[in-house]
Each structure stands twice: as C-alpha cells, then as structure tokens.
Short mmCIF file of C-alpha atoms in Angstrom, two decimals:
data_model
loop_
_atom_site.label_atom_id
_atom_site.label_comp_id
_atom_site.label_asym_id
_atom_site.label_seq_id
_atom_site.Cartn_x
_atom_site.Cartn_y
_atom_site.Cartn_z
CA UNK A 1445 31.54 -2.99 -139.74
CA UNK A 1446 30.05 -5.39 -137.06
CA UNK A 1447 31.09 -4.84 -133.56
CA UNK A 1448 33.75 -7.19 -132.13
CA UNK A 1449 33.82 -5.79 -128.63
CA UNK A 1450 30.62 -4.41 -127.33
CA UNK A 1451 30.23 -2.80 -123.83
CA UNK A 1452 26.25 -2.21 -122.33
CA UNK A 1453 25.93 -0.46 -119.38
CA UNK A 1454 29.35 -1.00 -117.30
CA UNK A 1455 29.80 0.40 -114.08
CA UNK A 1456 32.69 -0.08 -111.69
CA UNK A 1457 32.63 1.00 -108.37
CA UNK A 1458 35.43 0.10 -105.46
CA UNK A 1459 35.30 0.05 -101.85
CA UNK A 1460 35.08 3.14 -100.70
CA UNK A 1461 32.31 4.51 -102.93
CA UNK A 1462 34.96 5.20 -105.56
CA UNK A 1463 32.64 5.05 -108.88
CA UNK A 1464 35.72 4.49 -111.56
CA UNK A 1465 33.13 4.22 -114.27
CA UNK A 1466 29.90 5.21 -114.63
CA UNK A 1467 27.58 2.80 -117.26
CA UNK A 1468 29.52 3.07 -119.64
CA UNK A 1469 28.25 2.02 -123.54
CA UNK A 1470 30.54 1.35 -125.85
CA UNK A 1471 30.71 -0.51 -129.12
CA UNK A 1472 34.11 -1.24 -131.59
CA UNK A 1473 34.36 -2.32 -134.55
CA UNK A 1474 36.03 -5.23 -136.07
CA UNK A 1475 39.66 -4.17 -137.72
CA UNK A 1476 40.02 -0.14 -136.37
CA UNK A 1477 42.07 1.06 -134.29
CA UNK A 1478 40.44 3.35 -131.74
CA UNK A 1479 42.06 5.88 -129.38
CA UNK A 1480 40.49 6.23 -126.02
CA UNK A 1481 41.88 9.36 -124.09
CA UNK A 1482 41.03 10.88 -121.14
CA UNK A 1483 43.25 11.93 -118.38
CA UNK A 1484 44.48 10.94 -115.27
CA UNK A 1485 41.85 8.76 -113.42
CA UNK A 1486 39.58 9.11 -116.11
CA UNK A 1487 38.62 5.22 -115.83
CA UNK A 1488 40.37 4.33 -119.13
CA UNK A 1489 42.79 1.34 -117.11
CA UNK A 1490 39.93 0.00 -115.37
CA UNK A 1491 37.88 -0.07 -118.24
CA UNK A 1492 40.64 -2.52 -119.90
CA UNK A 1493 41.34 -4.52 -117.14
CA UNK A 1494 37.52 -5.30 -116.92
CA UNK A 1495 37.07 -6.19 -120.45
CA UNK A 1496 40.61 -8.29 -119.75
CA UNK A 1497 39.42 -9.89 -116.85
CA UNK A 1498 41.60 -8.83 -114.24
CA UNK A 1499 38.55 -6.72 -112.61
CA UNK A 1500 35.21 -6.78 -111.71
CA UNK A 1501 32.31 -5.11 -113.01
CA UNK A 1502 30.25 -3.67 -110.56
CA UNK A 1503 27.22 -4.37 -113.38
CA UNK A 1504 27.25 -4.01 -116.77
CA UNK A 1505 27.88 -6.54 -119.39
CA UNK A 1506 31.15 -7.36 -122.24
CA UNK A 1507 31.49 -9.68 -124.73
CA UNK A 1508 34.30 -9.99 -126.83
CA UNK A 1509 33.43 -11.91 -130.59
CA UNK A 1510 30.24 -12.95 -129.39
CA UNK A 1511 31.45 -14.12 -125.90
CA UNK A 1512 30.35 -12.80 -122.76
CA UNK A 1513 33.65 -12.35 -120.84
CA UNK A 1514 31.94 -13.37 -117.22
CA UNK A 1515 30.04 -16.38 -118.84
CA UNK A 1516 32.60 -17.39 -121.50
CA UNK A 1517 35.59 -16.28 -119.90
CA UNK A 1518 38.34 -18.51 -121.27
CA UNK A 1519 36.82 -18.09 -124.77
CA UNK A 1520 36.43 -14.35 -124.75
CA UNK A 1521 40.19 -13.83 -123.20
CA UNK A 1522 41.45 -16.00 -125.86
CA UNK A 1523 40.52 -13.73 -128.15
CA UNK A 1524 42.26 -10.38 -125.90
CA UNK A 1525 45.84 -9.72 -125.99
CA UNK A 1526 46.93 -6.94 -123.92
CA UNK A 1527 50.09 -4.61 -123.65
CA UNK A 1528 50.31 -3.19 -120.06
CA UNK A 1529 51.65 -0.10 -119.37
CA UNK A 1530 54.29 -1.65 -117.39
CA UNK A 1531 56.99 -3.49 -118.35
CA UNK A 1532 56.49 -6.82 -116.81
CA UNK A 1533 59.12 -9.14 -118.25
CA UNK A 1534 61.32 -11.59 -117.01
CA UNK A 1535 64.81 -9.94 -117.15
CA UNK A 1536 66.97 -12.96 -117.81
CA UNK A 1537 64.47 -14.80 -120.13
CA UNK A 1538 65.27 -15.22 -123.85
CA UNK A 1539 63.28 -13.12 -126.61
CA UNK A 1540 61.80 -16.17 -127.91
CA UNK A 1541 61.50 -18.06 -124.94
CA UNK A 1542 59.35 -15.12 -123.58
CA UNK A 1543 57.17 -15.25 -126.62
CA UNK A 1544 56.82 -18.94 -126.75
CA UNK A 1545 56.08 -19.08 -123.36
CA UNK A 1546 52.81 -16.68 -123.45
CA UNK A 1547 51.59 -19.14 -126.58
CA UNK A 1548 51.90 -21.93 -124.56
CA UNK A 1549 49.68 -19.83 -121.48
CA UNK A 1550 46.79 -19.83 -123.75
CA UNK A 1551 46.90 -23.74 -124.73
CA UNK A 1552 48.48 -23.12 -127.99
CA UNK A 1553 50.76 -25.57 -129.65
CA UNK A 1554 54.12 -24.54 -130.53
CA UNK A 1555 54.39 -22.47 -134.10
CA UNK A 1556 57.80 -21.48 -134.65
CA UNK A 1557 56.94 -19.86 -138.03
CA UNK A 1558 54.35 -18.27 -136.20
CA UNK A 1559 56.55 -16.56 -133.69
CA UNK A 1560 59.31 -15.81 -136.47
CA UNK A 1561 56.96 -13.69 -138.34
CA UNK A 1562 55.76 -12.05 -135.31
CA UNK A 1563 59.44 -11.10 -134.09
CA UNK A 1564 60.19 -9.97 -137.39
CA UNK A 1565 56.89 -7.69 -137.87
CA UNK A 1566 58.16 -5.74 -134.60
CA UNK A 1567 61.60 -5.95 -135.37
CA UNK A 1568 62.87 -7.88 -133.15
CA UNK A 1569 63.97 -11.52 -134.95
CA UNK A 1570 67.80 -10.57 -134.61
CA UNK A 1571 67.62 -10.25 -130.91
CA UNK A 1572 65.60 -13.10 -130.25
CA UNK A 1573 68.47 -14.91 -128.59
CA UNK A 1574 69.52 -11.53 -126.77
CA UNK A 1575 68.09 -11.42 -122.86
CA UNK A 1576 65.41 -9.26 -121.87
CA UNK A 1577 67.86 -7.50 -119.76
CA UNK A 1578 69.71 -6.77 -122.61
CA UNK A 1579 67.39 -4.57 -124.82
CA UNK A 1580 66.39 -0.51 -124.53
CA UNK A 1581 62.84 0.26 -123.34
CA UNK A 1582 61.88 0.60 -126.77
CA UNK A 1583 62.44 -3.08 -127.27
CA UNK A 1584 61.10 -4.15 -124.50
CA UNK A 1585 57.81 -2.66 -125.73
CA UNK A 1586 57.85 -4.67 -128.83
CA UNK A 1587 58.62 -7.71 -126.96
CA UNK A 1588 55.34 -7.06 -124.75
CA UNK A 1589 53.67 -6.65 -127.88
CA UNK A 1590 54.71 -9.96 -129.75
CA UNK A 1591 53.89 -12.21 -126.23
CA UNK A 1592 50.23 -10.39 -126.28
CA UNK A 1593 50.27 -11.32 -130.23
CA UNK A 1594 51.57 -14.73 -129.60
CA UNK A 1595 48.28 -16.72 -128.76
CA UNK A 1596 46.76 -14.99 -131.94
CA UNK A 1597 44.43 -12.66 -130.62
CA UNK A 1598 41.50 -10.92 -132.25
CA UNK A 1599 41.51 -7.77 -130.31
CA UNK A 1600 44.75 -5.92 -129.19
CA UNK A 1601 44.65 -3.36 -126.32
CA UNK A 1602 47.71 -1.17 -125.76
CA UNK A 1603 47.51 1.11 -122.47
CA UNK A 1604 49.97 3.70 -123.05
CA UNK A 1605 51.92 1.71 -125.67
CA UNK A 1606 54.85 4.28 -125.97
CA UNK A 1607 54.80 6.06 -122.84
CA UNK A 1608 58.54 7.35 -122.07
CA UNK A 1609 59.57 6.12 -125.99
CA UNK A 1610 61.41 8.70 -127.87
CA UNK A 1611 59.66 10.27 -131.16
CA UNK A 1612 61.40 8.26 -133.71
CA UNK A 1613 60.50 5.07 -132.01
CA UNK A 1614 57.04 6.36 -130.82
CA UNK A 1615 56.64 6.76 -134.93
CA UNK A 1616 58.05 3.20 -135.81
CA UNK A 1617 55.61 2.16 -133.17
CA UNK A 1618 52.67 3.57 -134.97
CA UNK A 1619 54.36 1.68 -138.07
CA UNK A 1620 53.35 -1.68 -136.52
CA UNK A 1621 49.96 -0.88 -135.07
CA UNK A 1622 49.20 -0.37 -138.80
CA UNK A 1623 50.92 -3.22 -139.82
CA UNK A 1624 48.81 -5.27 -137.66
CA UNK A 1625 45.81 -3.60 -138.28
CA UNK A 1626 45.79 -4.37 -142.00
CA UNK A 1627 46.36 -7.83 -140.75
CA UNK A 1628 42.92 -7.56 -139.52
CA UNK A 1629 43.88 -7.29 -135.74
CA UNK A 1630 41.36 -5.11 -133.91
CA UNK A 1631 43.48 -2.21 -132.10
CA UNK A 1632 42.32 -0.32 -129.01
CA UNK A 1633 45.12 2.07 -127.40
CA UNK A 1634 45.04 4.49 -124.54
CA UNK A 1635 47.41 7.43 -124.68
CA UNK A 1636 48.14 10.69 -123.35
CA UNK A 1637 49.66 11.44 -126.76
CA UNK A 1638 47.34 13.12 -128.15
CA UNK A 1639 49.47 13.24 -131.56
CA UNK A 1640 49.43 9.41 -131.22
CA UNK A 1641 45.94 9.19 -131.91
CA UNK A 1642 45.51 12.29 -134.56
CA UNK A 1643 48.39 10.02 -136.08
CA UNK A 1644 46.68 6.32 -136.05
CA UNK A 1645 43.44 6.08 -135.14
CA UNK A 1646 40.03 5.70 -137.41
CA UNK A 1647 37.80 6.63 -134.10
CA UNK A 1648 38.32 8.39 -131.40
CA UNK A 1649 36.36 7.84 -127.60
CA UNK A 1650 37.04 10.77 -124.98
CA UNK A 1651 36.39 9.51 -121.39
CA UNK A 1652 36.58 11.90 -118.20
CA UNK A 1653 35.62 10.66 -114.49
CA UNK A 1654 34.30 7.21 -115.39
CA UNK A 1655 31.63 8.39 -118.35
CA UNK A 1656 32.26 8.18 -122.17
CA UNK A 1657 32.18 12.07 -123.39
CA UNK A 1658 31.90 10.92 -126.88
CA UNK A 1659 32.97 8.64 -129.53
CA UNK A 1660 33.73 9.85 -132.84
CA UNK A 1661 35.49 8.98 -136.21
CA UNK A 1662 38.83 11.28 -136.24
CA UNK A 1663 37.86 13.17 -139.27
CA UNK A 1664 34.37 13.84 -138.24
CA UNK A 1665 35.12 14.84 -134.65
CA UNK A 1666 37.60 17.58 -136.49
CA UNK A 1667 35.36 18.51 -138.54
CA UNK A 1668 32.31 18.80 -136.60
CA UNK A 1669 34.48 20.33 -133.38
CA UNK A 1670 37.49 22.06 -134.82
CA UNK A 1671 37.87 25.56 -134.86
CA UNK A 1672 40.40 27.25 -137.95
CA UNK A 1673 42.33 30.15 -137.33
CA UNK A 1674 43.12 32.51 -139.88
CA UNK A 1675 46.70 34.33 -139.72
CA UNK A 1676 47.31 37.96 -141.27
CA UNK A 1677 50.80 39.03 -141.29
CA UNK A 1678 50.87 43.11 -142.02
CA UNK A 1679 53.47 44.87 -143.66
CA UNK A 1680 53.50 46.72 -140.30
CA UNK A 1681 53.24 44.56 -137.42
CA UNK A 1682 50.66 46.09 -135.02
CA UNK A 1683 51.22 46.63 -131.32
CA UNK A 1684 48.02 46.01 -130.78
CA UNK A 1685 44.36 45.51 -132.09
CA UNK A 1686 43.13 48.58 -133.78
CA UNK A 1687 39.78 50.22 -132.30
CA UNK A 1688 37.90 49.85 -135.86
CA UNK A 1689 38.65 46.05 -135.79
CA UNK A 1690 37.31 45.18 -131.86
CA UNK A 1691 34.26 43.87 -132.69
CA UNK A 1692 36.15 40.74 -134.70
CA UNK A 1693 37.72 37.94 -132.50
CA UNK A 1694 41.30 38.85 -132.46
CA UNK A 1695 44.53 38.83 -131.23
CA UNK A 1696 48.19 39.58 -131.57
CA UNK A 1697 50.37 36.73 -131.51
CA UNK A 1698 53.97 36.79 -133.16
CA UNK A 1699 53.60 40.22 -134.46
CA UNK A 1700 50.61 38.64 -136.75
CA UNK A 1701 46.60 39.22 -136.26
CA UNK A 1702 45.24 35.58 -135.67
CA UNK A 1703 41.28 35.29 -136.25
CA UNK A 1704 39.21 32.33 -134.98
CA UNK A 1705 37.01 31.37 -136.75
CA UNK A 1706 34.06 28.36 -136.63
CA UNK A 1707 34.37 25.90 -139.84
CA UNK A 1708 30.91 25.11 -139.45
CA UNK A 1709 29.09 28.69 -139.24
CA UNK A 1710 26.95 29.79 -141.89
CA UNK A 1711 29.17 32.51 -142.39
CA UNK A 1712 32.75 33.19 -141.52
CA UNK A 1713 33.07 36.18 -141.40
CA UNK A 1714 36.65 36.72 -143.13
CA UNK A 1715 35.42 38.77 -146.08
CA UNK A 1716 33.93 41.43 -143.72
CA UNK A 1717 37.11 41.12 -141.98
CA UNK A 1718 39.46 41.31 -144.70
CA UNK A 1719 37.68 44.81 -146.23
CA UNK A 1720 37.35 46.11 -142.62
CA UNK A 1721 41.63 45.80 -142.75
CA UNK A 1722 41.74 47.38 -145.69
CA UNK A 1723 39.25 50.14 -144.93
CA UNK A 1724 41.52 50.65 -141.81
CA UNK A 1725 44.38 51.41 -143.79
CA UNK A 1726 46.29 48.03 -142.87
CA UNK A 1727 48.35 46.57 -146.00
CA UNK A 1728 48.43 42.89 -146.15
CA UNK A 1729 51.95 41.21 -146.51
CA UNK A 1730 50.67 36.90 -146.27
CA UNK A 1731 47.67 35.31 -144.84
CA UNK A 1732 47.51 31.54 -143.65
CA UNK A 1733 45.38 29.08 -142.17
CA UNK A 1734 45.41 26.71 -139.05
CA UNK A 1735 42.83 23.82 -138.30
CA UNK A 1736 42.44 23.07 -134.61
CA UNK A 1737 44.96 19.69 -133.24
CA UNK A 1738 42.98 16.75 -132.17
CA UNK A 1739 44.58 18.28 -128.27
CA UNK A 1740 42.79 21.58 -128.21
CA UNK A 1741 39.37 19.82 -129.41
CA UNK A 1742 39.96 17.16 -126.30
CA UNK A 1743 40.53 19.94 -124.00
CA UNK A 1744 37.33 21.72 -124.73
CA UNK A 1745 35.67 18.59 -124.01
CA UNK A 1746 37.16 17.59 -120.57
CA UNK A 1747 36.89 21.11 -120.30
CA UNK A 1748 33.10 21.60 -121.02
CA UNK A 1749 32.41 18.65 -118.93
CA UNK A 1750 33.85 19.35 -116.12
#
C-alpha cells in the first residue's frame, strides 16, 4: 500500500534543550490503522501535534497525501482530523450543532446527510439534539470523533481515544475505528492500552524518549519477538523445582511448572524436557500453552532500550 503520511527525519527540540523527538522516520500506509505506544514522555503527542500543525518541527519534513504540511498547510490539514485526548467541547452546544460547526471550520458546505450518517456510525443520531453537557464521557468521545470526521478527512489520529472509558465501551470503541477503517479512513491511535492495539491495529510503532524503537505489522512483531510458555500441571504439585530439572528454564507458579520457551529457536527444547519429567519420576496430569501479550513484548523493548 502507498504511504499516505510519510515522516523523514523529524526532530523536535524545545527551549531548554528538551529534544522531544529525535529524527524520527516514519512512513503509514493508506487505510491501516497503526498503534503507536510508548510511555509517558515518549514524544508520541508531540509527534501528532507536529504532523497536525499545532507545533513546530525543529527540522525534519511531513507531508500528508502528497502535501508538505509547512508548504501546503491548509491542504495537508484538510486532509487530518484529530481526536485530542482532552475533551474540549462546548458544554451547552447541541450534538449537531457541534458537528456542523467543525464542517463549516474547514470551508465545507453544509451536508446534513453527511453528518446523519456520521452521528449514526458512532451512535450518537438520537442524542443529536441532547447538550454536550448532557452526555457520559463515553459520548463525549464519539462526539469528538464525528467533529474530527466532519470535514471528511483522509487520515484520523486518536491520542488516547478511550482513556478513562470503561471496557464495554472501550470495545464498542474499537467497533467504530473498524467501521471507519473499512470506509477507507486511515487510522493512527496512541494508547497506553496495550490490549487496544493487540485488539485493532494492522502495525504496530514503539517509540521511547523521542526515537522510533521499531515499527512492525502486529502478527510479525509476535511472531518474530514473542516468547511461548509451556504449562505442566503434575499430579503432585511440586514445592519446588527438582535438582534433575535445574538446568531447564523453570519455575513454579500456581502449583504448575511453567517453561519459557523461544518460538523461533531451532530447537525447543520441550521433548528433552518432557522425558527428563518423566525420567524424574514426575506424572503428568495437563499441559498448556501461552504466547507472549503484545504488553510483555513492548516492555522488553522500552526495556532493552533503555
């Protein structure tokens, strides 16, 4: 797929000496949804709010569908929409009047069927008479959502798009950002939910102190990083490793032996380790397996580059 945001050599740094990102290179793809994570501070707002235009690049360059977004700003922000992690909304302001209002910010002429399809995609066409003051956090999300939809954007950047959203919404969330991806909207999300992205996204990009660790398709990155761990309940649970077994990578956890194993070795070494159990006298009762979560993989990396 051809890139529809592309990022060469971005650096940001504030007053201060503060380097927030550190030439950074980045290409995405036109119609996936990638999850950037990183933690706290890791440069992943100030990354957006460049590409947005809200700030600076200290050098670099970023164009957005072919437009350079210093050079061509109007027509490379016309092609953004952007969810802020705050909820910035005018409190006694209609549903529809909000929405209407941010199409009308970006020149657009006034679509009613437009903005009825994009209130009903998030849910939200019943209470499009209802004030903003009058709606749960949750809803107030999708209503941030429809205004950055409104002008008909290209490229959709949500910066912690359910932060302090209960599960069951944080899933019908995830609903929507598929819905609009297979409506060809370009999705890029931040998140400290690191289920969030295991859950939705094709790629994944891992940022830590202003530098791009990686970027990686989901599967891949499991794959090529993930570690399996192999469970062996006993019919007697052990108190604790047994002396003939030390030289295996073991440990008790739940009464069970858990192995760990790499998916990507040459050998595994659970054969060896299953006739070494039974040469020590240890009767089998189940065993199980456990890929590594998309969390313990980013952990290694901040980890490791730390």
């Amino acid at each position: 797929m051809p890139a529809i945001v592309t990022i060469r050599d971005l650096s940001k740094v504030y007053d201060g000496g503060f380097e927030a990102l550190k030439h950074v290179n980045l290409e995405i793809e036109a119609g996936e949804i990638l999850a950037l994570l990183g933690p706290n501070g890791a440069g992943k707002t100030t990354l957006i709010s460049i590409i947005c235009g809200m700030v600076n690049a200290s050098s670099g360059a970023v164009s957005v569908a072919g437009h350079d977004i210093v050079t061509s700003f109007r027509a490379a922000r016309s092609q953004i929409g952007l969810v802020p992690q705050e909820i910035t909304l005018e409190p006694f302001e209609k549903v529809i009047d909000t929405v209407n209002f941010s199409r009308g910010l970006f020149g657009k002429p006034a679509d009613d069927a437009l903005v009825e399809k994009i209130l009903c995609q998030l849910s939200l066409w019943e209470r499009r008479d209802a004030r903003v003051n009058e709606l749960s956090g949750g809803m107030k999300r999708r209503v941030l959502i429809a205004k950055a939809l409104s002008h008909e954007p290209r490229v959709l950047f949500l910066d912690e798009p359910t932060a302090g959203v209960d599960v069951e919404l944080r899933k019908d969330m995830w609903d929507v950002v598929r819905e609009l991806q297979a409506d060809g909207v370009t999705i890029i999300l931040t998140t400290h939910y690191i289920e969030e992205a295991e859950a939705i996204a094709d790629r994944v990009g891992v940022i830590n102190a202003g530098s791009i660790l990686l970027v990686k398709d989901k599967a891949e990155l499991m794959t090529q990083m993930g570690r399996k761990e192999l469970r062996i309940e006993l019919q007697v649970p052990p108190e604790a490793v047994p002396e003939s077994l030390s030289s295996y990578d073991l440990r008790i956890e739940d009464g069970a032996l858990i192995y760990t194993y790499d998916t990507n070795a040459e050998r595994t070494g659970i054969t060896k380790l299953l006739a070494a159990l039974s040469d020590a006298g240890l009767v089998m009762k189940d065993v199980s397996t456990r890929q590594s979560s998309l969390e313990e993989i980013f952990v290694t990396l901040v980890e490791d580059a730390s």
